[in-house]
Coordinates of C-alpha atoms and ligand atoms in Angstrom, one line a residue:
X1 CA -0.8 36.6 -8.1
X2 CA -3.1 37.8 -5.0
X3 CA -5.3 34.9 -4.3
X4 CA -8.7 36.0 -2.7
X5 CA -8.8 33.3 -0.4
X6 CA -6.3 30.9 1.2
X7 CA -7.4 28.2 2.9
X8 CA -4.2 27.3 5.8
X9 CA -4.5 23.4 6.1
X10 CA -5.5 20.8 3.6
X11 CA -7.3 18.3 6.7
X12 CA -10.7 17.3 6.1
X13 CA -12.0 21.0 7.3
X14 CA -9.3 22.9 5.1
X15 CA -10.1 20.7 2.3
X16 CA -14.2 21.0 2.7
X17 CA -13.8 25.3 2.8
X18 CA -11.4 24.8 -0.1
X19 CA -14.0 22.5 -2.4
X20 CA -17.0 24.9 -0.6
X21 CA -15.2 28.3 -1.7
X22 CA -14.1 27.2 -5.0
X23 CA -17.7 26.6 -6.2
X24 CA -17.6 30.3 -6.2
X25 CA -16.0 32.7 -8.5
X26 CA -13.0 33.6 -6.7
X27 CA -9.3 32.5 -6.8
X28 CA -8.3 29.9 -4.1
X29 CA -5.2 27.9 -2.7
X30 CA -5.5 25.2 -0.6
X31 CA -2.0 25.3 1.3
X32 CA -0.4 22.7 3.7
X33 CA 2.8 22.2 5.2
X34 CA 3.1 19.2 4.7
X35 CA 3.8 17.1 0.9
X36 CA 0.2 15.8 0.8
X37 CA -3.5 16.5 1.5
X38 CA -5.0 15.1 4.8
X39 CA -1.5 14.2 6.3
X40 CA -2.4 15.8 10.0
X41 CA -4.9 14.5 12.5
X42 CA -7.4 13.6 9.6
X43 CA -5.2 10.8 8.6
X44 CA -5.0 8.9 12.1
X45 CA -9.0 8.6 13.6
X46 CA -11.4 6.2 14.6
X47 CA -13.2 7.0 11.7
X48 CA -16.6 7.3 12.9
X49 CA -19.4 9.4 10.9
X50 CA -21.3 10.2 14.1
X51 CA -25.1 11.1 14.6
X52 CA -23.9 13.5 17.0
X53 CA -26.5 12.1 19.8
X54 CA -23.9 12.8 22.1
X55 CA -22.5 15.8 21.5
X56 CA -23.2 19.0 24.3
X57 CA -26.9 20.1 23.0
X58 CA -27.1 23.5 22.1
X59 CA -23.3 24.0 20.9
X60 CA -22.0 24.8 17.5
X61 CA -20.6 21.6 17.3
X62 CA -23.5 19.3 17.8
X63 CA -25.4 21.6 15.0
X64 CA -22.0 20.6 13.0
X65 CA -22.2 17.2 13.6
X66 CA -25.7 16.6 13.2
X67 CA -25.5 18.5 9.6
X68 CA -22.1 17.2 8.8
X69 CA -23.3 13.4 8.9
X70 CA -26.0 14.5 6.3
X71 CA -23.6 16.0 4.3
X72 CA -21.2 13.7 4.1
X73 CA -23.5 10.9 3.3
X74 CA -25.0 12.2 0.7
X75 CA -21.6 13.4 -0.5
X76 CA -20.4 9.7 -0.1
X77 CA -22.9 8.3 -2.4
X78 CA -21.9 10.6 -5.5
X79 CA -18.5 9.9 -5.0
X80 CA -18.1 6.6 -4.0
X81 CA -16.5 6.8 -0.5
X82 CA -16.9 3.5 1.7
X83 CA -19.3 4.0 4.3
X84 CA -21.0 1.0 6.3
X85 CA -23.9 1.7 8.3
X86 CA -23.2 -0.9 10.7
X87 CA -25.0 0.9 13.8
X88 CA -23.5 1.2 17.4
X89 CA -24.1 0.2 20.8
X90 CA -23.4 1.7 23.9
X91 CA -23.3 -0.7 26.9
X92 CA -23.8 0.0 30.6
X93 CA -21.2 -1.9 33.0
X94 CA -22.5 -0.9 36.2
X95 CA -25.3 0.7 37.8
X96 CA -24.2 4.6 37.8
X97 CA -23.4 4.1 33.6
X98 CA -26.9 2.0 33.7
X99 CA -28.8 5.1 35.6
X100 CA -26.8 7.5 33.1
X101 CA -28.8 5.9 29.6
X102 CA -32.3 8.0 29.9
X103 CA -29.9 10.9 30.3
X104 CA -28.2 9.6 27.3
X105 CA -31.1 8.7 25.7
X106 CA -32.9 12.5 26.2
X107 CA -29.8 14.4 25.0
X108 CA -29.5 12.7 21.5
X109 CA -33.3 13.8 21.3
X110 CA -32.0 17.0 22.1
X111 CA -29.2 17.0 19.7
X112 CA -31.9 16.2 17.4
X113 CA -31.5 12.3 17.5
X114 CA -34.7 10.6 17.4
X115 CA -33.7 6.7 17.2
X116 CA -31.7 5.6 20.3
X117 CA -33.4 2.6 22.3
X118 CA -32.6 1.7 26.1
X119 CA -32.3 -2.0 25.9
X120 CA -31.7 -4.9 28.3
X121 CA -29.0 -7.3 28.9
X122 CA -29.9 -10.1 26.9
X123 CA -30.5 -7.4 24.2
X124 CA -27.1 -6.3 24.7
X125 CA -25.6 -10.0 23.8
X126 CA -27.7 -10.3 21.0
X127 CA -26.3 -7.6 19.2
X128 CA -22.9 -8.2 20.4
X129 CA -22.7 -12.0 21.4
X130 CA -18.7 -11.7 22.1
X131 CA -19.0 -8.9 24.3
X132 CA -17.0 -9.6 27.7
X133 CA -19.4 -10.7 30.6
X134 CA -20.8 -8.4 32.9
X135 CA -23.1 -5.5 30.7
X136 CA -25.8 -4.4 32.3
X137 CA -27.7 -2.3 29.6
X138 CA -27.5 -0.5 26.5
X139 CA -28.7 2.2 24.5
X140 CA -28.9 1.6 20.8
X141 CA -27.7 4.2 17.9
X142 CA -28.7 2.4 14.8
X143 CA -27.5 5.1 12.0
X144 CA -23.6 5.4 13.6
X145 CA -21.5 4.2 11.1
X146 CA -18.4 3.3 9.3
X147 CA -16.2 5.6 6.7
X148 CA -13.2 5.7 5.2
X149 CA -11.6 9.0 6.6
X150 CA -8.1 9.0 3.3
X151 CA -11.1 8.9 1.0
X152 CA -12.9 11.2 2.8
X153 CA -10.1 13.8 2.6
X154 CA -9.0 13.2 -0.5
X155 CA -12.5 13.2 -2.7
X156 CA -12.9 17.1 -0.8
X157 CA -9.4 17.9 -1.7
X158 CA -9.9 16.5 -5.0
X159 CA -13.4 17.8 -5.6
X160 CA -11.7 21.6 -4.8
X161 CA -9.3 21.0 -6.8
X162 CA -11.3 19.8 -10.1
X163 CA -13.4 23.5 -9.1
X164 CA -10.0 25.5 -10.0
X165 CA -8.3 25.9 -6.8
X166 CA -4.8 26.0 -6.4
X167 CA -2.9 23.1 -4.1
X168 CA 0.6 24.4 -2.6
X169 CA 1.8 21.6 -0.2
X170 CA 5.0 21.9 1.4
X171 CA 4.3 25.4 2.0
X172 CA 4.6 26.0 5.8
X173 CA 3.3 29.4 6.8
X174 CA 5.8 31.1 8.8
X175 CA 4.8 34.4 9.6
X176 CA 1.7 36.7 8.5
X177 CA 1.5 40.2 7.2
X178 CA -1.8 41.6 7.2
X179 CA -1.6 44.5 4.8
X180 CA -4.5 46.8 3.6
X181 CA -5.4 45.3 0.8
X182 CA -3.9 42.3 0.7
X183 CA -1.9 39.7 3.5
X184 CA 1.4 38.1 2.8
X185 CA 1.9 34.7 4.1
X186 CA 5.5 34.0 4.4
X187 CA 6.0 30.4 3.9
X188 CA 8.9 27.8 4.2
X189 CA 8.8 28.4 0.1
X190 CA 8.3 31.9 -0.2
X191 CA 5.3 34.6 0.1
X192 CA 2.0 34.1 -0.7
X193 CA -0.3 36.5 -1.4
X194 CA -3.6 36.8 -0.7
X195 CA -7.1 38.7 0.5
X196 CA -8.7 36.4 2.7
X197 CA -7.2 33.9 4.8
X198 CA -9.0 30.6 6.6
X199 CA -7.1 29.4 9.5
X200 CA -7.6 25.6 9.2
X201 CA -4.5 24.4 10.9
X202 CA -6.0 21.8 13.4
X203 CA -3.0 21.3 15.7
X204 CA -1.4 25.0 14.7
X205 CA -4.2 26.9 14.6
X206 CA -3.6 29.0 17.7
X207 CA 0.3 29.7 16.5
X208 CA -1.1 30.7 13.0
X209 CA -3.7 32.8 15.0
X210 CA -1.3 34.8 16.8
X211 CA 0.4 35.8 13.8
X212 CA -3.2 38.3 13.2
X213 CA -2.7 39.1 16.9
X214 CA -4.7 37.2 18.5
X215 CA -4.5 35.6 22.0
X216 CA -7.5 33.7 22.3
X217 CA -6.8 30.0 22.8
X218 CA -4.6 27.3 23.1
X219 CA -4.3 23.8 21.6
X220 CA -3.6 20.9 23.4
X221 CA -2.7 17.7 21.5
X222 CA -4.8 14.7 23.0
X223 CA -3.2 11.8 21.9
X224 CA -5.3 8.7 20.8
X225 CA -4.0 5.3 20.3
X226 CA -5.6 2.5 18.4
X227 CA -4.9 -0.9 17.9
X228 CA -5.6 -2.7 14.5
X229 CA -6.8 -6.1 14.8
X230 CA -6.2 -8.5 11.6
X231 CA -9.2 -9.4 9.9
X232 CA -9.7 -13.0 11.1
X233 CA -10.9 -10.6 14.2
X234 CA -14.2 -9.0 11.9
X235 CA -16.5 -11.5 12.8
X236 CA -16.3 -11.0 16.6
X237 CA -17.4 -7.2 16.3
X238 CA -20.2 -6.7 13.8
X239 CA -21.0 -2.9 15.3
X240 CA -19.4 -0.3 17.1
X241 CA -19.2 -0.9 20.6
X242 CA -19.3 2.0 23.1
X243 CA -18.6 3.0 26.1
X244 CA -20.5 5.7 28.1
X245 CA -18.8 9.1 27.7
X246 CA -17.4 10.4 30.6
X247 CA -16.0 14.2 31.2
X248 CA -12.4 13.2 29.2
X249 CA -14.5 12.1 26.5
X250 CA -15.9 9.4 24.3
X251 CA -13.2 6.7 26.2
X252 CA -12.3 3.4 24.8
X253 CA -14.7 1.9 21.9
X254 CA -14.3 -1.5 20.1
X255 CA -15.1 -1.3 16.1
X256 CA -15.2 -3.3 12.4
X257 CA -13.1 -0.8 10.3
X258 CA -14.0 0.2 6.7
X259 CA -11.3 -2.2 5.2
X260 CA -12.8 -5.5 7.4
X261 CA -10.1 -5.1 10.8
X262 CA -11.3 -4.8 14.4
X263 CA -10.1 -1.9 15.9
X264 CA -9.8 -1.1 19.6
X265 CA -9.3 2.6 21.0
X266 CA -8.5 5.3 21.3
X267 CA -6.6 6.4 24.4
X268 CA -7.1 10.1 25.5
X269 CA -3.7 11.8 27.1
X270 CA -2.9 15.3 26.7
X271 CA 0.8 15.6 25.9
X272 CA 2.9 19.3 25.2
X273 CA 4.3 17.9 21.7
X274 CA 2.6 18.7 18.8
X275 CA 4.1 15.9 17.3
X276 CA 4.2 13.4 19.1
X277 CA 2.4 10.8 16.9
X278 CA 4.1 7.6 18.1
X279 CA 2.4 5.3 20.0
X280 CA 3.5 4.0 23.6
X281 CA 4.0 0.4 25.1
X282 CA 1.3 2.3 28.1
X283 CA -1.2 2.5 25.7
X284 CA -0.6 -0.6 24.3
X285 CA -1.4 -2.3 27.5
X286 CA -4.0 0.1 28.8
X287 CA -6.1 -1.0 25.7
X288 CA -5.2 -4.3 26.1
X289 CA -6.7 -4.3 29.9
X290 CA -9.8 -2.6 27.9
X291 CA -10.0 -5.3 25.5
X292 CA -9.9 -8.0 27.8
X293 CA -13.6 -6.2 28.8
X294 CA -14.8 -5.4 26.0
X295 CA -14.3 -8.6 23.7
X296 CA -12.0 -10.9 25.6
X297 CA -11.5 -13.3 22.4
X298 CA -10.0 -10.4 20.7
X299 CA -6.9 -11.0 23.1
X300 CA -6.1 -14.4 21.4
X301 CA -6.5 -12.4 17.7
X302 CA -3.4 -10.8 16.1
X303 CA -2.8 -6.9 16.1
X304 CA -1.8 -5.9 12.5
X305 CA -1.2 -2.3 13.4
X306 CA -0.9 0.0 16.2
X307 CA -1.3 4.0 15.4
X308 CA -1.9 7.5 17.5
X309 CA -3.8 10.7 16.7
X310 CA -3.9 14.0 18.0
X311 CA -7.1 15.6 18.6
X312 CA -7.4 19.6 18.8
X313 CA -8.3 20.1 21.7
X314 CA -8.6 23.3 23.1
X315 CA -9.3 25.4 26.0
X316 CA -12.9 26.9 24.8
X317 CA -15.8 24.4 25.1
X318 CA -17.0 24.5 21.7
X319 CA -15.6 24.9 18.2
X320 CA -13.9 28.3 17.9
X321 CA -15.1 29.5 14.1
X322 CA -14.8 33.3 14.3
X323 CA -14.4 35.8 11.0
X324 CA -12.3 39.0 11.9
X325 CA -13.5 41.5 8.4
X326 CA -11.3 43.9 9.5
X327 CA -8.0 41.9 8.5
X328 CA -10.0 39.5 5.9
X329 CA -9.6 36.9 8.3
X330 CA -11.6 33.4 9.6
X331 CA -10.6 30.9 12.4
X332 CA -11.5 27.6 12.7
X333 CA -10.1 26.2 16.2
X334 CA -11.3 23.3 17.9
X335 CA -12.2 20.6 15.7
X336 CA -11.4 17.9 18.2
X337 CA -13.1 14.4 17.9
X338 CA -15.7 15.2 15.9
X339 CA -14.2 17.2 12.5
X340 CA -14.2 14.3 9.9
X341 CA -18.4 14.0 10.6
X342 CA -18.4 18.1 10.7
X343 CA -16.1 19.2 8.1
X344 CA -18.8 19.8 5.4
X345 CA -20.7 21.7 7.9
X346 CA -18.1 23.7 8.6
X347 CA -17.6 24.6 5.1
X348 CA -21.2 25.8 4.4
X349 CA -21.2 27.4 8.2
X350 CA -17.7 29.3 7.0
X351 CA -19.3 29.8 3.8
X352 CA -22.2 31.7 5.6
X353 CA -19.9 33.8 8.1
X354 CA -17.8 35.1 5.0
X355 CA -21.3 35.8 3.4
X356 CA -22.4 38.1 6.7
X357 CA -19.4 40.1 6.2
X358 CA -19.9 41.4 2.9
X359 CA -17.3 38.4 1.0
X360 CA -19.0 38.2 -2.4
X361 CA -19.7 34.8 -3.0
X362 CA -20.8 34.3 -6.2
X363 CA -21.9 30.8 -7.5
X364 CA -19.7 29.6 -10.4
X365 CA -22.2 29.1 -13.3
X366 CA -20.7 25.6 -14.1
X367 CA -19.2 23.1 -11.5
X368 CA -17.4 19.4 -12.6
X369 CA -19.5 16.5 -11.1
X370 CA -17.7 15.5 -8.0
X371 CA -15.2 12.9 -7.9
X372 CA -15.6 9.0 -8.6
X373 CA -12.9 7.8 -5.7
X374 CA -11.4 4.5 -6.2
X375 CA -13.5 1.6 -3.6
X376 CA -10.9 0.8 -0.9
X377 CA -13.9 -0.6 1.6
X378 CA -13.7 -4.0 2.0
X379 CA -17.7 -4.3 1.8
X380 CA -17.8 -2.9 -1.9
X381 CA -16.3 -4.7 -5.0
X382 CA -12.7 -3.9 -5.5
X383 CA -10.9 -4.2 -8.6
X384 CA -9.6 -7.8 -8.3
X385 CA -12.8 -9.1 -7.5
X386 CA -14.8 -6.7 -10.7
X387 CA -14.6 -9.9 -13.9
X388 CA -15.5 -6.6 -16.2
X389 CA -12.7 -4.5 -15.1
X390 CA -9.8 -6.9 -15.3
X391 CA -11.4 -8.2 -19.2
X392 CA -11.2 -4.7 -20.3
X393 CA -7.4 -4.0 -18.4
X394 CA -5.2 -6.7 -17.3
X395 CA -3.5 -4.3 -14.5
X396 CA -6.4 -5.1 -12.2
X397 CA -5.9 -8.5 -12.6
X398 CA -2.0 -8.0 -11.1
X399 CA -1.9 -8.4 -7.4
X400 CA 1.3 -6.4 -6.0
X401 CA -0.2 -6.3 -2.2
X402 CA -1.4 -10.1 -1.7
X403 CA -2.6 -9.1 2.4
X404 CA -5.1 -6.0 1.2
X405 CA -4.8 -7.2 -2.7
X406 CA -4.3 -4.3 -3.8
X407 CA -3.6 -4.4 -7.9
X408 CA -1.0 -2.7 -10.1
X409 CA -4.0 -1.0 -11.8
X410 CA -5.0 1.0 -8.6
X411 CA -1.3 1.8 -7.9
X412 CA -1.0 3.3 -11.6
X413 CA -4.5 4.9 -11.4
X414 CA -3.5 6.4 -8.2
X415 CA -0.3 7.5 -9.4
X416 CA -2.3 9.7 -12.6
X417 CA -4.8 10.4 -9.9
X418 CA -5.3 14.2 -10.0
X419 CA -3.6 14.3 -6.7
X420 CA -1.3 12.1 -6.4
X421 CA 0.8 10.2 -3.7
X422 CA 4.6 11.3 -3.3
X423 CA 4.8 9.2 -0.5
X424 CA 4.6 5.5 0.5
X425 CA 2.0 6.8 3.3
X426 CA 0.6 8.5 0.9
X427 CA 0.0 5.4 -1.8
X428 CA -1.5 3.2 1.1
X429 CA -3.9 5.7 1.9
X430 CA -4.7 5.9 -1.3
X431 CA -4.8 2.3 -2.1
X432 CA -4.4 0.2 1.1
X433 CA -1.4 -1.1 -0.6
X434 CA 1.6 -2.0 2.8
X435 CA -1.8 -1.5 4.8
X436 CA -2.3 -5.7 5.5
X437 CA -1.0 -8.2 7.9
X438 CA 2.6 -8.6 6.5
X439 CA 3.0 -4.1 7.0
X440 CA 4.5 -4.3 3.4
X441 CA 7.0 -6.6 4.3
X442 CA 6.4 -8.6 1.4
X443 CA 5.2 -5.6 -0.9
X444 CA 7.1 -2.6 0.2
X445 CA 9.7 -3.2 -2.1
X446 CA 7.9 -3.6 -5.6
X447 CA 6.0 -0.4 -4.0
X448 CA 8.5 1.4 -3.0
X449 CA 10.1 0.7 -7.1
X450 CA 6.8 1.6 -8.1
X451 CA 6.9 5.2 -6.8
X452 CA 10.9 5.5 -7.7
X453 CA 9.6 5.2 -11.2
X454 CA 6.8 8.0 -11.1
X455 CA 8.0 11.7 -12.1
X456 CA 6.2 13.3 -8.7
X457 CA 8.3 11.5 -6.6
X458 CA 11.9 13.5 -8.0
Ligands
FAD501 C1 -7.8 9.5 18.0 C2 -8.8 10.3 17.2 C3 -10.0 9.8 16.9 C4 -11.0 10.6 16.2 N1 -12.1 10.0 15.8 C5 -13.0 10.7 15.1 C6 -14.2 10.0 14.6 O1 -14.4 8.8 14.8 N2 -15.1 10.8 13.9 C7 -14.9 12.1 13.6 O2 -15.8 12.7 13.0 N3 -13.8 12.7 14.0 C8 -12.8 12.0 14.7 N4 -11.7 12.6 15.2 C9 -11.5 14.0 14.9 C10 -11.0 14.4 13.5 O3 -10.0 13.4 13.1 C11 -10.5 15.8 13.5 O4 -11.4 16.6 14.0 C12 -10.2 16.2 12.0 O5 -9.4 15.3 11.4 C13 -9.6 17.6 12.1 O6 -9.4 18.0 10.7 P1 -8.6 19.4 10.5 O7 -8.7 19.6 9.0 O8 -9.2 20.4 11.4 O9 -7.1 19.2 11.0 P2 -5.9 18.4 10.4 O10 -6.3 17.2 9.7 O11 -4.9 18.2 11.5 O12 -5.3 19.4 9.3 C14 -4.6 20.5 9.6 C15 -3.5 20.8 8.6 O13 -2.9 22.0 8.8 C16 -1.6 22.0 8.5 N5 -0.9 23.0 9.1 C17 -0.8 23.3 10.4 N6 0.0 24.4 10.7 C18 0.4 24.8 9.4 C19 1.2 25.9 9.0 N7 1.8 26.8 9.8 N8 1.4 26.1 7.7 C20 0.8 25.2 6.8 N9 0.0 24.2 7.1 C21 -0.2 24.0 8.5 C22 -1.2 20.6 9.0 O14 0.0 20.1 8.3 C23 -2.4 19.7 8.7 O15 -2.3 19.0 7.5 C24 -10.7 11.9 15.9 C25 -9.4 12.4 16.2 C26 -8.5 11.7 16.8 C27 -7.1 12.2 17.1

């Protein structure tokens, strides 16, 4: 069949265009290289939903941002993703970041941003009372929060899905045809046809984008590392800490996580390899000498997990969305630190574009409700704590990962889930199961017999 629109990456942007087009009447695949949804750079953030109060007023992506928290908000109360609303702080360490906080202060008004406060030390340790000696100031963003980026991901994926599009993963594109009435996407698998294309490939966007003959950017993978704090840690960090942003970026911030860890990160290096997702015994200690700073008793607490991600960046400062009619064909380039917050904007500011260029975009009469996502957040009641939901099925009752517990139940539901896992990465994302303390050292192999037993995997 000719599809009329493929959607090139199934990240949290690829997956919000997908759920976006496929409440229209059209025929849509959401295609990925890879074997699941939101394996890429959406999987491996600090998994912020920011305000935006800091993005560069006036730029497409502080309009994204700004939007894109509304969005998904909203969108996270119908379907159940975690979000806390935990609030951040930014703190001043000497006098040039202590000067910098009206500046600060007048560009989120600018972005829109009407509730940061400039507030004093003792202020500071009030909010914070482990922070490290030595803060000078801070500037308050009460509505910056806490979200669970796999559900995230998943619930748009899902939600396109349920609207009638089509998911091909494993399907690397390899090359592009742009004929005249259709394109041919030759992939790892074979060709694909289709009208429309949306570049979404995060870190191969500008590869994919030669292929229509383009040369127009080029993406730079800046790694970020984090370290994962075990959850004895959550009580010394109650808010996101952070730093001011200097010209590399947002720099090192201290945070609870959705699933009650400390994290600490990221790092910002820009590296040549595209892939180059492992994690470095530099970064290790670079974050350990921010640490020390930030909340020196975290240095006596355990680190669970250490993980890197690679932002998009790219030479362009701004997003890069751009629809080419003339070959039926949209970019979206760019999304660096700020695309799990924007990717709902992004899909209703694609979703306009495609609109000015004469796409038809007809409203399907009927649309499914949105997803109900399985809880994985810590702060919400999860199946081996819900009396009701063990009475009624006994599988919720049956711990299999004691460090996140983490019940047989999920792993089945997740299993029939209408996406499901094909991967051990993909079950813990799904589940937090091999996600705790022990890494699945205890778990991993009743998990790993678990998914040995489900057809998907063969
Ligand atoms: C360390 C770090 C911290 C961050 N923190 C935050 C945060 O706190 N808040 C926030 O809002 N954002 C944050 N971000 C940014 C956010 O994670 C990204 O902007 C977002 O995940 C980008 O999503 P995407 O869909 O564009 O890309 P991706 O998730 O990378 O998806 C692109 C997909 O395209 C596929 N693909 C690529 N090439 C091809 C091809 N040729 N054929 C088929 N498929 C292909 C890939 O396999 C991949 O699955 C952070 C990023 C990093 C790295």
């Amino acid at each position: 069949m000719t599809y009329d629109v493929v959607v090139i990456g199934t990240g949290i942007v690829g997956s919000a265009v997908a759920r976006d087009l496929s409440g229209c009447q059209l025929s849509v695949a959401l295609l990925d290289a890879r074997c699941d949804v939101g394996d890429g750079t959406s999987k491996a953030n600090t998994a912020i939903l920011h305000t935006g109060f800091d993005a560069k007023p006036g730029t497409l992506e502080s309009r994204m941002v700004s939007r894109g928290y509304q969005m998904l908000s909203d969108y996270a109360q119908q379907t159940g993703i975690p979000v806390e609303h935990t609030g951040a702080l930014l703190v001043a360490w000497d006098t040039e970041q202590l000067d910098a906080l009206p500046t600060l202060k007048a560009k989120a008004t600018a972005n829109g941003y009407q509730h940061c406060e400039i507030v004093d030390a003792p202020t500071v340790y009030r909010h914070v009372p482990h922070l490290g000696d030595g803060a000078l100031g801070g500037l308050t963003v009460p509505d910056e929060s806490i979200i669970c980026t796999w559900t995230t991901n998943l619930a748009l994926a899902t939600d396109a899905v349920n609207r009638g599009a089509t998911l091909l993963l494993n399907h690397e594109v390899r090359t592009v045809e742009v004929g005249d009435a259709a394109t041919t996407l030759h992939t790892s698998v074979g060709a694909v046809e289709t009208r429309w294309v949306v570049n979404a490939a995060g870190l191969g966007a500008d590869i994919l984008d030669r292929e229509f003959g383009f040369d127009r950017f080029t993406v730079t993978p800046r790694r970020g590392e984090l370290l994962v704090y075990d959850k004895l840690a959550r009580p010394l960090v109650d808010k996101i800490v952070l730093p001011v942003p200097s010209a590399v970026g947002k720099g090192v911030l201290v945070s609870p996580t959705i699933y009650g860890n400390v994290m600490l990160g990221p790092t910002a290096e820009d590296l040549d390899d595209r892939t180059a997702t492992g994690t470095s015994e530099a970064g290790f200690e670079f974050l350990l000498s921010k640490g020390a700073t930030l909340v020196p008793k975290l240095l006596s607490e355990e680190v669970t997990a250490a993980y890197a991600g690679l932002r998009a960046a790219i030479d362009h400062g701004d997003y890069l969305i751009e629809a080419d009619p003339a070959q039926r064909y949209l970019l979206i380039g760019g999304i660096r630190s700020t695309g799990l917050t924007a990717g709902m904007a992004i899909a209703e500011y694609v979703h306009g574009l495609l609109e000015d260029v004469g796409m038809p975009l007809v409203a399907k009469p009927e649309l499914p409700a949105p997803p109900r996502m399985p809880n994985i957040g810590e702060a919400f009641t999860r199946p081996y704590q819900d009396d009701e939901a063990i009475a009624a099925d006994a599988a919720y009752g049956k711990i299999v990962c004691f460090c996140e517990r983490v019940t047989a139940g999920e792993i089945r539901d997740a299993f029939a889930s209408v996406i499901p896992p094909r991967t051990l990465e993909g079950l813990r994302r799904r589940t937090r199961a091999m996600n705790g303390r022990c890494q699945g050292f205890y778990c991993g192999a009743e998990v790993q017999a678990l998914l040995e037993r489900q057809d998907i995997h063969r």
